[in-house]
């Protein structure tokens, strides 16, 4: 029987994990692109913020056709970011500061510049090299029509998921044509990914984020979607669980942990990925997508906790990532939920309102039981930026026919120093994406000196968070529109989402507040507090 592990081995159950989008975090060498030197120089900042781990979006060799999610070599760092030796140093230096590293593995597809795809292209129809991918003849006269009717996984994309090569065969790519899908029914594909996992665990990483984790397995006949909904030909197929059970055995050799990118509306199907011999955790996209509404949030929290409980997995709480609208902007709009399909240019936004809510949401998410993911720049309260049309690089924009603004607005290089060129992002060239006017006002140095800043709030909240302990959540009676709960005895979180001030539902000593109480000691609208309330 397995021995119980010491508590530190369970760090991921309640960790604060900071997402580093390397390209936009900090530019160490001055070429306008963020890099590992930039991250290493900012490790003290991350330690001071108090995070337990860093998740790096893909840092591997890549033509960057999809921000690095088009990997040409999973065992090498892109030269624009640094070297493998530097990554090893970074992993070790972070660990010395008590910060673990999580890498991002992209198993569904590779770059069209990956050696396997180049070989498959060259080898031609019928070759064993093509069996590692999904190559098929087309339909219709001369095979001129794509092999099936599957839609792009970039919501809003009007582009096909099949591309035809000059030799007449088509290959499948659920995302861009530069991201051919791998054939997960092939043993070589499975073996290769287990070797890649070992490669990174051997280098000291503590965990792996799994990109598009529910999309890998495909119906062997590549049946049309229109032919019947069950089982889905490429989403959440049962064969996947066997893959993740093997991965779990690899991770267990290193005490490594997984976090899956699993976008599934069905709570029961979602929880299957979190069974004890599969993934440790998965991102909670229902919380991320939830509107700023007390009832809806409470329901999302309850559903999340209920779906995780039977499998014994901790929940994760995510407000933002590199794919979605920044929190301060989203909460300042009429529609405060997130939906890829609803993204549009020119959506009216009340940024002051959004910022107030983002502060309250920070205290809410950091008080909940489970792990919290914090996307870089959220601790600075950055809004979504408008990127000039001719500078947008995200393929989601072009593939929507230009209607979707794409995801670059949340990927703008960070402001570090208010009075330095490029707000201190780097010492030389223009950042790869333009920083909007006023970006320096969000700079980390200015916020570090301001006790009322978002950065100060995040620092204090992360430091105080252990007070909530490991206990489950208990809701407290509260007026309509107010969420109040306790976890550890005597520590309470109250959030007012109503449009008027509310009396605090319990008396207590104020530990932390996202904004000032009103003169009558009431909690204003869109404000959250943490209280010490002995006796509860
Ligand atoms: C999810 C990633 O988060 C996103 O950025 C990427 O475009 C797709 N997967 C495809 O890899």
XYZ file of C-alpha atoms and ligand atoms in Angstrom, residues 19 21 55 57-58 66-70 104 106 108-109 153-154 175-176 179 209-213 215 261 263 283 285 321-323 340 394-396 407 411, ligand 1:
49
model
C 1.513 32.226 -14.691
C 3.903 34.413 -20.248
C 3.754 28.114 -14.553
C 3.637 29.043 -20.948
C 5.629 27.177 -23.628
C 0.364 30.575 -31.848
C 2.368 32.248 -29.100
C 4.552 29.166 -28.557
C 1.731 26.606 -28.564
C 3.285 25.443 -31.823
C 3.542 23.645 -20.241
C 1.390 20.693 -25.683
C -2.398 17.615 -29.014
C -0.319 19.108 -31.799
C -11.157 24.940 -31.905
C -10.536 28.665 -32.152
C -6.031 24.998 -34.386
C -3.905 26.715 -37.064
C -0.231 23.117 -35.626
C 0.349 22.000 -17.333
C -1.318 19.998 -20.100
C -2.519 22.041 -23.044
C -5.870 21.194 -24.673
C -5.949 18.141 -22.409
C -8.732 16.996 -27.254
C -6.514 22.504 -19.409
C -12.754 22.986 -20.815
C -8.290 24.643 -14.373
C -13.000 27.598 -16.236
C -5.004 33.714 -18.227
C -3.257 34.455 -21.520
C -6.356 33.479 -23.536
C -14.836 33.513 -26.460
C -2.634 36.365 -32.371
C -3.908 33.976 -35.072
C -7.364 34.002 -33.476
C -5.862 37.526 -27.269
C -0.424 39.695 -23.434
C -4.778 26.524 -25.195
C -3.755 27.589 -25.008
O -3.934 28.176 -23.737
C -3.939 28.561 -26.150
O -3.175 29.718 -25.959
C -3.603 27.854 -27.442
O -3.888 28.711 -28.520
C -4.413 26.573 -27.610
N -4.489 25.797 -26.408
C -3.801 25.699 -28.677
O -2.586 25.153 -28.216
